[in-house]
C-alpha cells in the first residue's frame, strides 16, 4: 500500500477499506434476500466407522447458492452473518434441511447420523434445545441420529451458558462433538467439565501424521485421551490411504476426508451411499457363506 501523504486517509489503504465495507454491505443485503429465497444448500461429507468399515454418518456443510456468484463457501459469508446477527436464521434453515435429509435417507434404508455445526450465538439462544426437539419430533427422526459440533472457541465464550445449552441438548439424546480440536485455546479443564461425546481432531494434525512424527504423536495421544474420557475420536482431513491405515492402527474411531469423499450435494451422494451399503452387505453375505 502507498503511504498517505495527504493525511486525510485517502491513500490506497483507505480507499480499499471503503471498497471492502461496501462489498460487505452488499453481500449482507444479498444474504438477507438469499435467506428469504431459500438459497442455502447443504453438502454432506461421509464419516467412516473404522470398527465396522461402514459409513455411519455424514456432516452437513452449508453453501450459499448465490444467483450470480455461484456456490459461496462458509468462509465467504459465515463470519459476516455472525456479526450481523443472522446465525440464528442460518442455523434454523440448516437444521431444517439436515433433519429432513436424514429422514429421507432413513426412509430409503440408509441408517445415517447427520452432524450439524453450531456457532457461538446458537449456544447463547436458550430456545435452541426446544426448537431442535420439536424439529426432530416433526420429522420423526430420533435424537440419536443428530450430532451437533461446536468449536473450542464457541465453548470458551460464556462457557457457563454454553455448557448449560449443551447439557440440555445432550439430555434430549443428541450427541455432541468438539470440532477442530487442538486448534483453539485447548484446556484440559473444559474437557473435564464439558458434556461432550466426541473429539474431532483438526486436520492440521491429521493430514501429515503419515510423515511427520510430531503429528503422529499428537494423534496417538489424543486417541488415548479421548478413550480414557469415554469419548470417541474422529479424525478430519484424511487425504490418503497411508494416513487412513495409520489411524486404523492407532484405534481411531471415525474418519472423514477427501480420501473417502468430498462433501457433495445429496443427489450425488445418495447413489454413492447406496452403492457402498450394497457392497458392504454383499461382502458380509460372502463372509457368512464362506464359513
Ligand atoms: P468444519 O466443521 O471443521 O468442516 C470441515 C471442513 O474441512 C469443511 O470445509 C470440509 O469441506 C473441509 N474438508 C473435509 N475433508 C477435508 C480434507 O480431506 N482436506 C481438506 N483440506 N479439507 C477437508 P467447509 O465446508 O468449507 O466448511 C468450513 C467451516 O465452516 C466448517 O469447518 C465449519 O466450521 C463451518 N461451517 C460449515 N457449515 C456450517 C454450518 O452449517 N453452520 C455453522 N455454524 N458453521 C458451518
Ligand atoms: Mg464440523
Ligand atoms: Mg472441523
Ligand atoms: Mg473448521
Tab-separated table of C-alpha atoms and ligand atoms in Angstrom:
chain	number	residue	atom	x	y	z
A	1	UNK	CA	0.000	0.000	0.000
A	2	UNK	CA	1.173	3.551	-0.731
A	3	UNK	CA	1.793	5.818	2.229
A	4	UNK	CA	-0.735	8.557	2.785
A	5	UNK	CA	0.901	11.981	2.388
A	6	UNK	CA	-2.389	13.867	2.364
A	7	UNK	CA	-3.079	12.992	5.964
A	8	UNK	CA	-6.734	12.609	5.021
A	9	UNK	CA	-6.850	8.842	4.917
A	10	UNK	CA	-7.253	8.956	1.126
A	11	UNK	CA	-4.310	6.728	0.164
A	12	UNK	CA	-4.966	3.341	-1.368
A	13	UNK	CA	-5.382	1.673	2.028
A	14	UNK	CA	-8.304	3.938	2.943
A	15	UNK	CA	-9.995	3.506	-0.427
A	16	UNK	CA	-9.623	-0.283	-0.198
A	17	UNK	CA	-11.242	-0.280	3.208
A	18	UNK	CA	-14.148	1.671	1.822
A	19	UNK	CA	-14.492	-0.778	-1.082
A	20	UNK	CA	-14.392	-3.648	1.368
A	21	UNK	CA	-17.014	-2.033	3.537
A	22	UNK	CA	-19.312	-1.517	0.567
A	23	UNK	CA	-18.760	-5.083	-0.608
A	24	UNK	CA	-19.590	-6.418	2.812
A	25	UNK	CA	-22.788	-4.377	2.944
A	26	UNK	CA	-23.839	-5.615	-0.494
A	27	UNK	CA	-23.074	-9.194	0.473
A	28	UNK	CA	-25.068	-8.790	3.655
A	29	UNK	CA	-28.095	-7.427	1.788
A	30	UNK	CA	-27.847	-10.253	-0.723
A	31	UNK	CA	-27.562	-12.752	2.100
A	32	UNK	CA	-30.737	-11.475	3.767
A	33	UNK	CA	-32.544	-11.832	0.428
A	34	UNK	CA	-30.939	-15.230	-0.098
A	35	UNK	CA	-32.236	-16.430	3.269
A	36	UNK	CA	-35.757	-15.303	2.304
A	37	UNK	CA	-35.437	-17.073	-1.060
A	38	UNK	CA	-34.054	-20.325	0.351
A	39	UNK	CA	-30.653	-20.044	-1.323
A	40	UNK	CA	-28.788	-22.021	1.338
A	41	UNK	CA	-27.981	-25.615	0.394
A	42	UNK	CA	-26.159	-28.362	2.240
A	43	UNK	CA	-23.392	-30.603	1.048
A	44	UNK	CA	-22.713	-33.734	3.048
A	45	UNK	CA	-19.395	-35.429	3.783
A	46	UNK	CA	-19.433	-39.112	4.798
A	47	UNK	CA	-17.882	-40.364	8.038
A	48	UNK	CA	-16.404	-43.873	8.034
A	49	UNK	CA	-16.608	-46.021	11.172
A	50	UNK	CA	-13.266	-47.867	11.271
A	51	UNK	CA	-14.542	-50.626	13.589
A	52	UNK	CA	-17.321	-51.728	11.215
A	53	UNK	CA	-15.987	-50.432	7.896
A	54	UNK	CA	-19.378	-48.787	7.307
A	55	UNK	CA	-20.293	-45.203	6.582
A	56	UNK	CA	-22.227	-44.442	9.750
A	57	UNK	CA	-22.955	-40.762	9.263
A	58	UNK	CA	-22.385	-37.545	7.375
A	59	UNK	CA	-21.517	-33.961	8.275
A	60	UNK	CA	-23.734	-31.232	6.831
A	61	UNK	CA	-21.744	-28.276	5.443
A	62	UNK	CA	-23.583	-25.158	4.345
A	63	UNK	CA	-23.144	-23.436	0.979
A	64	UNK	CA	-24.882	-20.358	-0.352
A	65	UNK	CA	-26.209	-20.799	-3.852
A	66	UNK	CA	-25.763	-17.178	-4.943
A	67	UNK	CA	-27.745	-16.179	-8.068
A	68	UNK	CA	-24.711	-14.718	-9.877
A	69	UNK	CA	-21.618	-15.778	-7.905
A	70	UNK	CA	-22.492	-19.471	-7.827
A	71	UNK	CA	-21.735	-21.584	-4.755
A	72	UNK	CA	-20.298	-19.488	-1.933
A	73	UNK	CA	-18.428	-21.467	0.753
A	74	UNK	CA	-18.730	-20.865	4.508
A	75	UNK	CA	-15.510	-18.786	4.533
A	76	UNK	CA	-17.286	-16.292	2.262
A	77	UNK	CA	-20.286	-15.484	4.430
A	78	UNK	CA	-20.455	-17.102	7.872
A	79	UNK	CA	-18.351	-14.608	9.844
A	80	UNK	CA	-20.266	-11.743	8.236
A	81	UNK	CA	-23.530	-13.463	9.149
A	82	UNK	CA	-22.386	-13.990	12.727
A	83	UNK	CA	-21.520	-10.291	13.117
A	84	UNK	CA	-24.826	-9.223	11.577
A	85	UNK	CA	-26.825	-11.440	13.932
A	86	UNK	CA	-28.004	-13.783	11.167
A	87	UNK	CA	-26.601	-17.028	12.573
A	88	UNK	CA	-29.879	-17.937	14.281
A	89	UNK	CA	-31.746	-17.832	10.962
A	90	UNK	CA	-28.978	-19.699	9.163
A	91	UNK	CA	-28.844	-22.475	11.750
A	92	UNK	CA	-32.633	-22.815	11.712
A	93	UNK	CA	-32.542	-23.357	7.946
A	94	UNK	CA	-29.535	-25.693	8.133
A	95	UNK	CA	-31.175	-27.815	10.841
A	96	UNK	CA	-34.416	-27.991	8.811
A	97	UNK	CA	-32.602	-29.158	5.694
A	98	UNK	CA	-30.349	-31.602	7.554
A	99	UNK	CA	-33.102	-33.262	9.589
A	100	UNK	CA	-35.369	-33.543	6.525
A	101	UNK	CA	-32.494	-35.145	4.557
A	102	UNK	CA	-31.812	-37.509	7.441
A	103	UNK	CA	-35.475	-38.555	7.392
A	104	UNK	CA	-35.329	-39.126	3.616
A	105	UNK	CA	-32.188	-41.270	3.911
A	106	UNK	CA	-33.677	-43.353	6.697
A	107	UNK	CA	-36.814	-43.875	4.590
A	108	UNK	CA	-34.522	-45.093	1.779
A	109	UNK	CA	-32.916	-47.637	4.110
A	110	UNK	CA	-29.786	-45.611	4.906
A	111	UNK	CA	-29.377	-45.545	8.666
A	112	UNK	CA	-27.152	-42.468	8.923
A	113	UNK	CA	-26.414	-39.895	11.574
A	114	UNK	CA	-26.218	-36.263	10.445
A	115	UNK	CA	-23.851	-33.798	12.120
A	116	UNK	CA	-24.612	-30.063	12.122
A	117	UNK	CA	-22.189	-27.269	13.095
A	118	UNK	CA	-23.297	-24.685	15.664
A	119	UNK	CA	-21.901	-21.185	16.131
A	120	UNK	CA	-21.372	-19.052	19.225
A	121	UNK	CA	-24.690	-17.220	19.051
A	122	UNK	CA	-26.584	-20.513	18.693
A	123	UNK	CA	-25.354	-21.657	22.098
A	124	UNK	CA	-26.451	-18.393	23.632
A	125	UNK	CA	-30.005	-18.963	22.427
A	126	UNK	CA	-31.873	-20.561	25.331
A	127	UNK	CA	-34.668	-21.646	22.947
A	128	UNK	CA	-32.405	-23.883	20.859
A	129	UNK	CA	-32.975	-27.212	22.687
A	130	UNK	CA	-36.800	-26.926	22.477
A	131	UNK	CA	-36.554	-25.892	18.837
A	132	UNK	CA	-34.400	-28.919	17.994
A	133	UNK	CA	-36.617	-31.305	19.951
A	134	UNK	CA	-39.729	-30.076	18.094
A	135	UNK	CA	-37.958	-30.325	14.729
A	136	UNK	CA	-36.895	-33.933	15.349
A	137	UNK	CA	-40.385	-34.894	16.506
A	138	UNK	CA	-41.954	-33.249	13.443
A	139	UNK	CA	-39.747	-35.278	11.084
A	140	UNK	CA	-39.888	-38.467	13.120
A	141	UNK	CA	-36.094	-38.563	13.409
A	142	UNK	CA	-34.696	-39.979	16.668
A	143	UNK	CA	-32.412	-37.593	18.619
A	144	UNK	CA	-29.551	-40.107	18.457
A	145	UNK	CA	-29.455	-39.566	14.666
A	146	UNK	CA	-28.494	-35.920	15.152
A	147	UNK	CA	-24.959	-34.888	16.112
A	148	UNK	CA	-24.020	-31.295	16.902
A	149	UNK	CA	-20.496	-29.853	16.580
A	150	UNK	CA	-19.071	-26.858	18.402
A	151	UNK	CA	-15.558	-25.436	18.254
A	152	UNK	CA	-13.424	-24.732	21.299
A	153	UNK	CA	-13.808	-21.014	20.616
A	154	UNK	CA	-17.594	-21.330	20.845
A	155	UNK	CA	-17.253	-23.216	24.111
A	156	UNK	CA	-14.921	-20.722	25.723
A	157	UNK	CA	-17.115	-17.688	25.122
A	158	UNK	CA	-19.522	-17.517	28.042
A	159	UNK	CA	-18.707	-21.092	28.963
A	160	UNK	CA	-21.361	-21.346	31.682
A	161	UNK	CA	-24.237	-20.503	29.332
A	162	UNK	CA	-22.812	-22.632	26.512
A	163	UNK	CA	-22.399	-25.587	28.866
A	164	UNK	CA	-25.986	-25.303	30.042
A	165	UNK	CA	-27.377	-25.270	26.487
A	166	UNK	CA	-25.176	-28.235	25.589
A	167	UNK	CA	-26.304	-30.176	28.622
A	168	UNK	CA	-29.946	-29.635	27.658
A	169	UNK	CA	-29.291	-30.731	24.068
A	170	UNK	CA	-27.478	-33.802	25.286
A	171	UNK	CA	-30.297	-34.641	27.671
A	172	UNK	CA	-32.508	-34.970	24.571
A	173	UNK	CA	-30.229	-37.780	23.393
A	174	UNK	CA	-28.251	-35.749	20.844
A	175	UNK	CA	-24.512	-36.499	20.517
A	176	UNK	CA	-22.111	-33.582	20.870
A	177	UNK	CA	-18.624	-33.147	19.426
A	178	UNK	CA	-15.811	-30.651	19.941
A	179	UNK	CA	-14.832	-29.582	16.396
A	180	UNK	CA	-11.336	-28.575	15.216
A	181	UNK	CA	-9.994	-29.993	18.460
A	182	UNK	CA	-6.469	-28.848	19.279
A	183	UNK	CA	-6.536	-25.546	17.392
A	184	UNK	CA	-8.312	-23.388	19.964
A	185	UNK	CA	-7.472	-22.457	23.498
A	186	UNK	CA	-7.217	-26.112	24.387
A	187	UNK	CA	-7.610	-26.502	28.062
A	188	UNK	CA	-7.966	-29.800	29.827
A	189	UNK	CA	-10.215	-28.126	32.391
A	190	UNK	CA	-13.098	-27.738	29.973
A	191	UNK	CA	-12.675	-31.248	28.563
A	192	UNK	CA	-13.058	-32.395	32.113
A	193	UNK	CA	-16.221	-30.355	32.663
A	194	UNK	CA	-17.996	-30.384	29.303
A	195	UNK	CA	-20.884	-32.649	28.434
A	196	UNK	CA	-19.463	-33.884	25.094
A	197	UNK	CA	-19.237	-37.304	23.430
A	198	UNK	CA	-16.723	-36.941	20.623
A	199	UNK	CA	-13.493	-35.112	19.832
A	200	UNK	CA	-12.894	-34.153	16.212
A	201	UNK	CA	-9.165	-33.749	15.881
A	202	UNK	CA	-8.351	-30.918	13.491
A	203	UNK	CA	-6.935	-31.796	10.105
A	204	UNK	CA	-3.815	-29.743	10.869
A	205	UNK	CA	-2.665	-32.719	12.979
A	206	UNK	CA	-4.186	-35.490	10.881
A	207	UNK	CA	-3.122	-34.526	7.357
A	208	UNK	CA	0.591	-35.275	7.786
A	209	UNK	CA	0.559	-37.899	10.517
A	210	UNK	CA	1.933	-40.398	7.972
A	211	UNK	CA	5.172	-38.429	7.506
A	212	UNK	CA	5.517	-36.070	10.472
A	213	UNK	CA	6.444	-37.812	13.747
A	214	UNK	CA	5.155	-34.942	15.900
A	215	UNK	CA	1.726	-35.061	14.231
A	216	UNK	CA	1.731	-38.817	14.707
A	217	UNK	CA	2.477	-38.418	18.415
A	218	UNK	CA	-0.340	-35.905	18.798
A	219	UNK	CA	-2.858	-38.124	17.007
A	220	UNK	CA	-1.903	-41.219	19.011
A	221	UNK	CA	-2.081	-39.455	22.369
A	222	UNK	CA	-5.343	-37.716	21.515
A	223	UNK	CA	-6.978	-41.046	20.658
A	224	UNK	CA	-5.884	-42.291	24.077
A	225	UNK	CA	-7.077	-39.137	25.805
A	226	UNK	CA	-10.483	-39.412	24.130
A	227	UNK	CA	-10.860	-43.079	25.018
A	228	UNK	CA	-9.793	-42.511	28.610
A	229	UNK	CA	-12.532	-39.885	28.870
A	230	UNK	CA	-15.059	-42.300	27.294
A	231	UNK	CA	-15.182	-40.190	24.151
A	232	UNK	CA	-14.716	-41.182	20.539
A	233	UNK	CA	-12.004	-39.692	18.364
A	234	UNK	CA	-12.990	-38.508	14.894
A	235	UNK	CA	-10.141	-37.597	12.544
A	236	UNK	CA	-10.844	-34.928	9.934
A	237	UNK	CA	-8.840	-34.205	6.791
A	238	UNK	CA	-7.858	-37.755	5.828
A	239	UNK	CA	-6.483	-37.273	2.337
A	240	UNK	CA	-4.703	-40.545	1.549
A	241	UNK	CA	-4.626	-44.279	2.196
A	242	UNK	CA	-1.451	-44.227	4.309
A	243	UNK	CA	-2.997	-41.780	6.784
A	244	UNK	CA	-6.113	-43.954	6.902
A	245	UNK	CA	-4.006	-47.050	7.701
A	246	UNK	CA	-2.138	-45.223	10.467
A	247	UNK	CA	-5.388	-44.031	12.039
A	248	UNK	CA	-6.782	-47.562	11.931
A	249	UNK	CA	-3.663	-48.849	13.667
A	250	UNK	CA	-3.950	-46.196	16.365
A	251	UNK	CA	-7.548	-47.200	17.130
A	252	UNK	CA	-9.154	-44.015	15.881
A	253	UNK	CA	-12.967	-44.386	15.796
A	254	UNK	CA	-14.202	-42.430	12.771
A	255	UNK	CA	-12.584	-40.704	9.809
A	256	UNK	CA	-13.662	-38.012	7.418
A	257	UNK	CA	-11.764	-36.537	4.483
A	258	UNK	CA	-11.269	-36.134	0.771
A	259	UNK	CA	-9.772	-39.635	0.546
A	260	UNK	CA	-13.173	-41.152	1.319
A	261	UNK	CA	-15.300	-38.431	-0.280
A	262	UNK	CA	-15.536	-34.682	-0.689
A	263	UNK	CA	-18.665	-33.015	0.637
A	264	UNK	CA	-21.374	-33.480	-2.018
A	265	UNK	CA	-24.946	-32.477	-2.755
A	266	UNK	CA	-27.417	-35.184	-1.683
A	267	UNK	CA	-28.453	-36.079	-5.258
A	268	UNK	CA	-24.844	-37.082	-5.963
A	269	UNK	CA	-24.045	-38.555	-2.561
A	270	UNK	CA	-27.133	-40.764	-2.188
A	271	UNK	CA	-26.243	-43.184	-5.042
A	272	UNK	CA	-22.693	-43.414	-3.638
A	273	UNK	CA	-24.050	-44.222	-0.156
A	274	UNK	CA	-26.479	-46.834	-1.513
A	275	UNK	CA	-23.718	-48.482	-3.551
A	276	UNK	CA	-21.395	-48.654	-0.536
A	277	UNK	CA	-24.146	-50.154	1.583
A	278	UNK	CA	-24.915	-52.752	-1.092
A	279	UNK	CA	-21.192	-53.644	-1.354
A	280	UNK	CA	-20.916	-53.972	2.434
A	281	UNK	CA	-23.965	-56.234	2.611
A	282	UNK	CA	-22.682	-58.361	-0.277
A	283	UNK	CA	-19.263	-58.812	1.326
A	284	UNK	CA	-20.843	-59.620	4.723
A	285	UNK	CA	-23.062	-62.198	2.963
A	286	UNK	CA	-19.987	-63.623	1.222
A	287	UNK	CA	-18.195	-63.987	4.550
A	288	UNK	CA	-21.192	-65.835	6.037
A	289	UNK	CA	-21.370	-68.222	3.074
A	290	UNK	CA	-17.638	-68.915	3.237
A	291	UNK	CA	-17.716	-70.007	6.877
B	1	LIG	P1	-15.547	-27.935	9.828
B	1	LIG	O1	-16.830	-28.141	10.541
B	1	LIG	O2	-14.301	-28.270	10.545
B	1	LIG	O3	-15.706	-28.744	8.475
B	1	LIG	C1	-14.629	-29.357	7.792
B	1	LIG	C2	-14.149	-28.507	6.650
B	1	LIG	O4	-12.989	-29.150	6.077
B	1	LIG	C3	-15.145	-28.374	5.503
B	1	LIG	O5	-14.923	-27.128	4.859
B	1	LIG	C4	-14.730	-29.535	4.588
B	1	LIG	O6	-15.130	-29.351	3.245
B	1	LIG	C5	-13.238	-29.491	4.731
B	1	LIG	N1	-12.610	-30.812	4.489
B	1	LIG	C6	-13.160	-32.036	4.667
B	1	LIG	N2	-12.287	-33.021	4.373
B	1	LIG	C7	-11.134	-32.410	4.006
B	1	LIG	C8	-9.843	-32.903	3.571
B	1	LIG	O7	-9.589	-34.101	3.473
B	1	LIG	N3	-8.907	-31.967	3.281
B	1	LIG	C9	-9.155	-30.619	3.369
B	1	LIG	N4	-8.171	-29.776	3.055
B	1	LIG	N5	-10.357	-30.134	3.785
B	1	LIG	C10	-11.333	-31.005	4.095
B	1	LIG	P2	-16.112	-26.126	4.524
B	1	LIG	O8	-17.293	-26.889	4.015
B	1	LIG	O9	-15.543	-25.029	3.694
B	1	LIG	O10	-16.513	-25.566	5.952
B	1	LIG	C11	-15.627	-24.770	6.684
B	1	LIG	C12	-16.135	-24.494	8.083
B	1	LIG	O11	-17.326	-23.698	8.045
B	1	LIG	C13	-16.551	-25.749	8.835
B	1	LIG	O12	-15.414	-26.388	9.368
B	1	LIG	C14	-17.452	-25.165	9.899
B	1	LIG	O13	-16.697	-24.635	10.968
B	1	LIG	C15	-18.112	-24.020	9.162
B	1	LIG	N6	-19.459	-24.443	8.736
B	1	LIG	C16	-19.822	-25.183	7.652
B	1	LIG	N7	-21.160	-25.353	7.609
B	1	LIG	C17	-21.660	-24.737	8.719
B	1	LIG	C18	-22.991	-24.569	9.245
B	1	LIG	O14	-23.994	-25.045	8.720
B	1	LIG	N8	-23.086	-23.847	10.405
B	1	LIG	C19	-22.005	-23.314	11.040
B	1	LIG	N9	-22.191	-22.626	12.184
B	1	LIG	N10	-20.749	-23.468	10.585
B	1	LIG	C20	-20.580	-24.167	9.425
B	2	LIG	MG1	-17.622	-29.537	11.731
B	3	LIG	MG1	-13.513	-29.351	11.892
B	4	LIG	MG1	-13.059	-25.988	10.676
